XYZ file of C-alpha atoms in Angstrom:
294
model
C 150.662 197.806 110.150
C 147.746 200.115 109.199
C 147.222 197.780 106.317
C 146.876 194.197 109.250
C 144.833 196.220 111.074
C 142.321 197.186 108.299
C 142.136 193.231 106.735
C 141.321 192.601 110.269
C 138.228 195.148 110.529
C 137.701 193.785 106.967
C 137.204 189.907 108.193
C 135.722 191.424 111.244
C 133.067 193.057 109.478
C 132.544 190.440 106.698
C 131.728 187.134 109.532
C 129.680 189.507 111.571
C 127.500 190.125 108.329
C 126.686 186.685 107.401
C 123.871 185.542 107.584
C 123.109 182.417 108.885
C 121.749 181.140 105.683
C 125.090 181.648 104.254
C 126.743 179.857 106.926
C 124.405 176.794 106.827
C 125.298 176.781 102.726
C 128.865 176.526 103.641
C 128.696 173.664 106.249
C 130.074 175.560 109.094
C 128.435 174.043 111.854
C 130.229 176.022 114.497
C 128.791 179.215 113.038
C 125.495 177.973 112.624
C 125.932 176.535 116.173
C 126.999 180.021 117.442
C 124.105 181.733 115.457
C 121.188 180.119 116.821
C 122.328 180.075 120.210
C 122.352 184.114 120.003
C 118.914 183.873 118.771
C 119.071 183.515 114.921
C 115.804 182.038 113.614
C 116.494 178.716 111.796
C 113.397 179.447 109.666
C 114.675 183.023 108.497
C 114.667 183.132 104.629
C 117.365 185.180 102.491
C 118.484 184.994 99.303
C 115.835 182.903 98.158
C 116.592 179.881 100.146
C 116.621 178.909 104.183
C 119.424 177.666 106.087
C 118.215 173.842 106.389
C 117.123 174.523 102.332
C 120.697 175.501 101.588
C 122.686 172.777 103.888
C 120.596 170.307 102.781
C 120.887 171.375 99.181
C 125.061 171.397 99.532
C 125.146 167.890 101.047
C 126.053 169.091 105.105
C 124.340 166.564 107.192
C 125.857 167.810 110.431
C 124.107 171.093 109.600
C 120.694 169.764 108.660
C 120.093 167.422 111.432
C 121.464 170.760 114.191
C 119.074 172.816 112.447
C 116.442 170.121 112.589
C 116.413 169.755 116.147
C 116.820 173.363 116.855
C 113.223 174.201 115.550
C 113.894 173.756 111.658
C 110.799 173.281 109.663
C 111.757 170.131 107.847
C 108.983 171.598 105.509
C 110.000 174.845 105.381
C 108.496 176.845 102.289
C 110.756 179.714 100.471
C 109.978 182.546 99.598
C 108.518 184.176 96.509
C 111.842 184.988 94.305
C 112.862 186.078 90.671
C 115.034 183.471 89.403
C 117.029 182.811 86.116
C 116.832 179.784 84.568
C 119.240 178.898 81.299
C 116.583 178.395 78.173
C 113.906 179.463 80.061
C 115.193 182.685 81.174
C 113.463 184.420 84.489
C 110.979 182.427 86.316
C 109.167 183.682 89.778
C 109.367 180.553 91.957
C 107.529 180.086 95.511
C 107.033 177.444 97.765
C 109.617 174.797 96.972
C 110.791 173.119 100.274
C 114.365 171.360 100.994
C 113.127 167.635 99.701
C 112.863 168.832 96.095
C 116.709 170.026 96.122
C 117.764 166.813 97.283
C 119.065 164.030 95.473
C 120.569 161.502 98.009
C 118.644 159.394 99.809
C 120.902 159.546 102.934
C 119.663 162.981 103.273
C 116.093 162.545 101.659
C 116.110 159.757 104.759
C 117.070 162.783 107.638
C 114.664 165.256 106.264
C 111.992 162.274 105.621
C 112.386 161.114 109.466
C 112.043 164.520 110.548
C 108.648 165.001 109.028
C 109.743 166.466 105.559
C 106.335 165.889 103.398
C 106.932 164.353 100.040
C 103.529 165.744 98.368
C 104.768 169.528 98.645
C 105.337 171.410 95.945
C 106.730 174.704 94.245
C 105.683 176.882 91.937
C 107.372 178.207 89.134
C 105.845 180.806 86.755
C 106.818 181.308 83.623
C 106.863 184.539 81.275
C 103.682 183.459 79.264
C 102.195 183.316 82.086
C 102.411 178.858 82.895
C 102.705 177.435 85.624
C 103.285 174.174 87.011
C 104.146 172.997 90.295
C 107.265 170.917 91.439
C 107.195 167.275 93.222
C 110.323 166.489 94.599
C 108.683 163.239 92.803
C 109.604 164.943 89.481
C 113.093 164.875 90.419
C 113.398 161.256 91.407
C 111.719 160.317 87.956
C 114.312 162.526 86.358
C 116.905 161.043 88.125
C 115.962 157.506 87.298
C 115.610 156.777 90.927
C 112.815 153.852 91.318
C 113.630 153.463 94.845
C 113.329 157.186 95.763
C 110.024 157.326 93.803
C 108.865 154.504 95.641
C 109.625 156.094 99.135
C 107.979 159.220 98.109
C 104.567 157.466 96.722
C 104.293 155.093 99.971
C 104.572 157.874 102.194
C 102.241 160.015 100.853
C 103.389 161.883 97.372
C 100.499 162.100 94.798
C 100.840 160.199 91.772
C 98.231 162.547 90.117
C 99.242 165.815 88.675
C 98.072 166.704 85.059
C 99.179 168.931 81.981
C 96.614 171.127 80.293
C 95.489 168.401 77.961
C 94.775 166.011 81.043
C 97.230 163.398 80.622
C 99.039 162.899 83.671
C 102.304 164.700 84.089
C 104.505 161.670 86.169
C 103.385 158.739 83.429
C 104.331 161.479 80.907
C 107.856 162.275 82.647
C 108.559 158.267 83.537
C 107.697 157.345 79.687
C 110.166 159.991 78.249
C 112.877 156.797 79.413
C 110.808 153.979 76.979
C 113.590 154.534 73.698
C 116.984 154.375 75.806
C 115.639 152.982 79.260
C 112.830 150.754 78.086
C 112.461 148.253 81.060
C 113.230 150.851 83.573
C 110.285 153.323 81.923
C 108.208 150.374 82.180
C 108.638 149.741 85.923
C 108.274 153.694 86.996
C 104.874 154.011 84.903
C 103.705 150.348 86.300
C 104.870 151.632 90.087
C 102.468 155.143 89.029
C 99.551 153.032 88.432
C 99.951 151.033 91.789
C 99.708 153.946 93.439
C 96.735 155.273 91.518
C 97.960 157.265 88.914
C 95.581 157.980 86.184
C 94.548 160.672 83.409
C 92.150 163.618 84.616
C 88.643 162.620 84.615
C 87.638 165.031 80.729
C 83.981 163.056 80.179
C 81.646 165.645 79.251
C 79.751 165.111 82.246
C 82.949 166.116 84.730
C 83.594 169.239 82.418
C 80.224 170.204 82.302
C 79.747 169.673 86.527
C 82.537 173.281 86.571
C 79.121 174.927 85.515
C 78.275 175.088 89.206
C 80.242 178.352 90.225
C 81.927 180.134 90.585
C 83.606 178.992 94.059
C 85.149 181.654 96.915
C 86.286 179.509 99.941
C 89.279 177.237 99.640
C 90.992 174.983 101.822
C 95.224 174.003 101.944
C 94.904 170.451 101.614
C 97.912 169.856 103.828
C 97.338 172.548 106.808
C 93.527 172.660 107.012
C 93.310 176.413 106.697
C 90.287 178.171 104.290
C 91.388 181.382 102.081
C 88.866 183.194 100.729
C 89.280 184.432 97.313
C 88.190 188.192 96.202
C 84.826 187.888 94.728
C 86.399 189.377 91.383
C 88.854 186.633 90.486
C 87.108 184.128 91.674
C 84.572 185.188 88.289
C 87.636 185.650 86.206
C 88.504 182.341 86.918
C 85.211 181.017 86.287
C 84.694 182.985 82.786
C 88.290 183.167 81.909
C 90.356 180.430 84.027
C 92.965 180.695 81.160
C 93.826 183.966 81.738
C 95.343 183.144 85.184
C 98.166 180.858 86.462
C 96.850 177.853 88.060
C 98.566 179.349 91.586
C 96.754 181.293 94.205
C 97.295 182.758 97.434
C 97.742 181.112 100.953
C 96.632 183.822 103.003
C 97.729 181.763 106.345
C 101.013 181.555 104.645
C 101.552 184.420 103.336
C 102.743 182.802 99.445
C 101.212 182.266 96.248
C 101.247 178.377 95.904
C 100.318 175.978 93.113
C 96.738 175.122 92.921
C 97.667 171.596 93.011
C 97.442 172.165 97.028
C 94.142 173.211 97.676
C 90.589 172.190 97.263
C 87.302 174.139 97.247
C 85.122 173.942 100.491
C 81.866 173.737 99.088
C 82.360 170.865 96.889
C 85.843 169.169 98.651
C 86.891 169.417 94.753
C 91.437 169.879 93.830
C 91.218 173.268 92.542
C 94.148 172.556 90.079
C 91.683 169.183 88.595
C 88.481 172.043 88.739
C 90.858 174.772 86.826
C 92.397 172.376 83.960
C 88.472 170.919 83.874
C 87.315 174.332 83.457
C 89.624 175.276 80.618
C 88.600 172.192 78.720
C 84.858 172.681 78.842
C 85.186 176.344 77.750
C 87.098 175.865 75.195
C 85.039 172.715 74.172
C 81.541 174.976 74.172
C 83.244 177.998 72.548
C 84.578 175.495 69.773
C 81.010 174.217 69.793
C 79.553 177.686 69.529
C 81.460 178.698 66.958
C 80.692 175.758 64.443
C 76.925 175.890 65.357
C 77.247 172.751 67.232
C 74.134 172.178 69.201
């Protein structure tokens, strides 16, 4: 008897401590139904994920679209979280909304309908200190989805991020297919270019124009809203740009995001283009320096 009567206090205890991130993971719509009605906030983050991040992550459709019109942000940003990744080991990760866990387009269609934005991206930072940002486009190349990178482009993705050297990071990723996918390589890189995908801009003259700083105001490309950076980093980033990430803080949002999503007021410049820009020329005058290159 006394043993009924504590499993009951036992599954009493355990539901009532749920969160409703957990329940939205497990596709039990009746407790995420019950939840929000008693005021749960479907934007709450736990655990490094959201609820409509997690259902929409496990595949529960009748979860995402409650949540979505019951006030979930369809572009919903998590947290900053510690994370382990196997080879890589532990990562801090920020930012990444519910589009770039998703791999079928039934639900990339709800979450697209509902005003999920293609052209977000997280961070992830690594322990040298990298960093690069993550497209839910760099999951439809991986997944040799043409169609799902051609939704993405047309409705607003950029087809322009770069590595350090320049070279742009989606040809890159598509061209990885040329030896066993050949014709399928071909037709991601030539649906890149349609878009306007191209290398960064490295002429002299565009490394040299980073001389005009350094810059403090800069503006989310996607909200509107200006952070100002401390005076201090913003010349440690002009001197020594490769001694910090290429993510920065959102102070309207609270999270470090990829640079990738901003651009400087004064000159309307991507800060992530300026940064990789910056790095080149410095290194290209230092080089210079040192072999008494005029």
């Amino acid at each position: 008897m006394y043993k009924n009567v504590l499993l009951c206090l036992f599954l009493l205890l355990s539901v009532g401590c749920a969160s409703l991130v957990d329940k939205a993971g497990e596709g039990d719509l009746k407790s995420v139904q019950r939840m929000v009605g008693e005021g749960a906030n479907p934007n709450e983050t736990d655990d490094c994920t959201a609820p409509l991040v997690y259902a929409a992550e496990k595949g529960h459709v009748e979860v995402v679209e409650y949540l979505l019109a019951h006030g979930a942000d369809p572009n919903v940003r998590l947290p900053e979280c510690i994370r382990s990744i196997p080879l890589l080991g532990t990562v801090r990760t920020s930012g990444h909304t519910a589009l770039y866990y998703v791999r079928d387009p039934a639900m990339v269609k709800i979450l697209m309908d509902a005003g999920a934005n293609p052209a977000l991206a997280g961070a992830t930072e690594y322990k040298d200190g990298s960093a690069g940002a993550d497209f839910p486009l760099t999951v439809a190349i991986r997944s040799d989805n043409l169609e799902l990178m051609e939704l993405y482009l047309k409705s607003g993705a950029t087809p322009n991020y770069y590595s350090e050297s320049g070279e742009n990071f989606f040809i890159w990723q598509a061209s990885l297919n040329k030896k066993k996918k050949p014709e399928l390589a071909a037709q991601m890189i030539a649906l890149l270019r349609r878009y306007g995908a191209r290398d960064l801009n490295t002429s002299a003259t565009a490394l040299k124009a980073t001389e005009s700083g350094p810059h403090l105001a800069y503006r989310n490309i996607y909200t509107g809203q200006v952070t100002t950076m401390d005076s201090g980093i913003a010349q440690r980033l002009y001197n020594y740009p490769n001694s910090l990430a290429p993510i920065t803080f959102d102070s309207h949002q609270k999270r470090y995001l990829h640079m990738v999503h901003f651009e400087w007021v004064d000159n309307g410049q991507n800060l992530h283009e300026w940064y990789l820009q910056r790095v080149l020329y410095l290194k290209a005058t230092r080089k210079a320096s040192s072999s008494g290159t005029p």
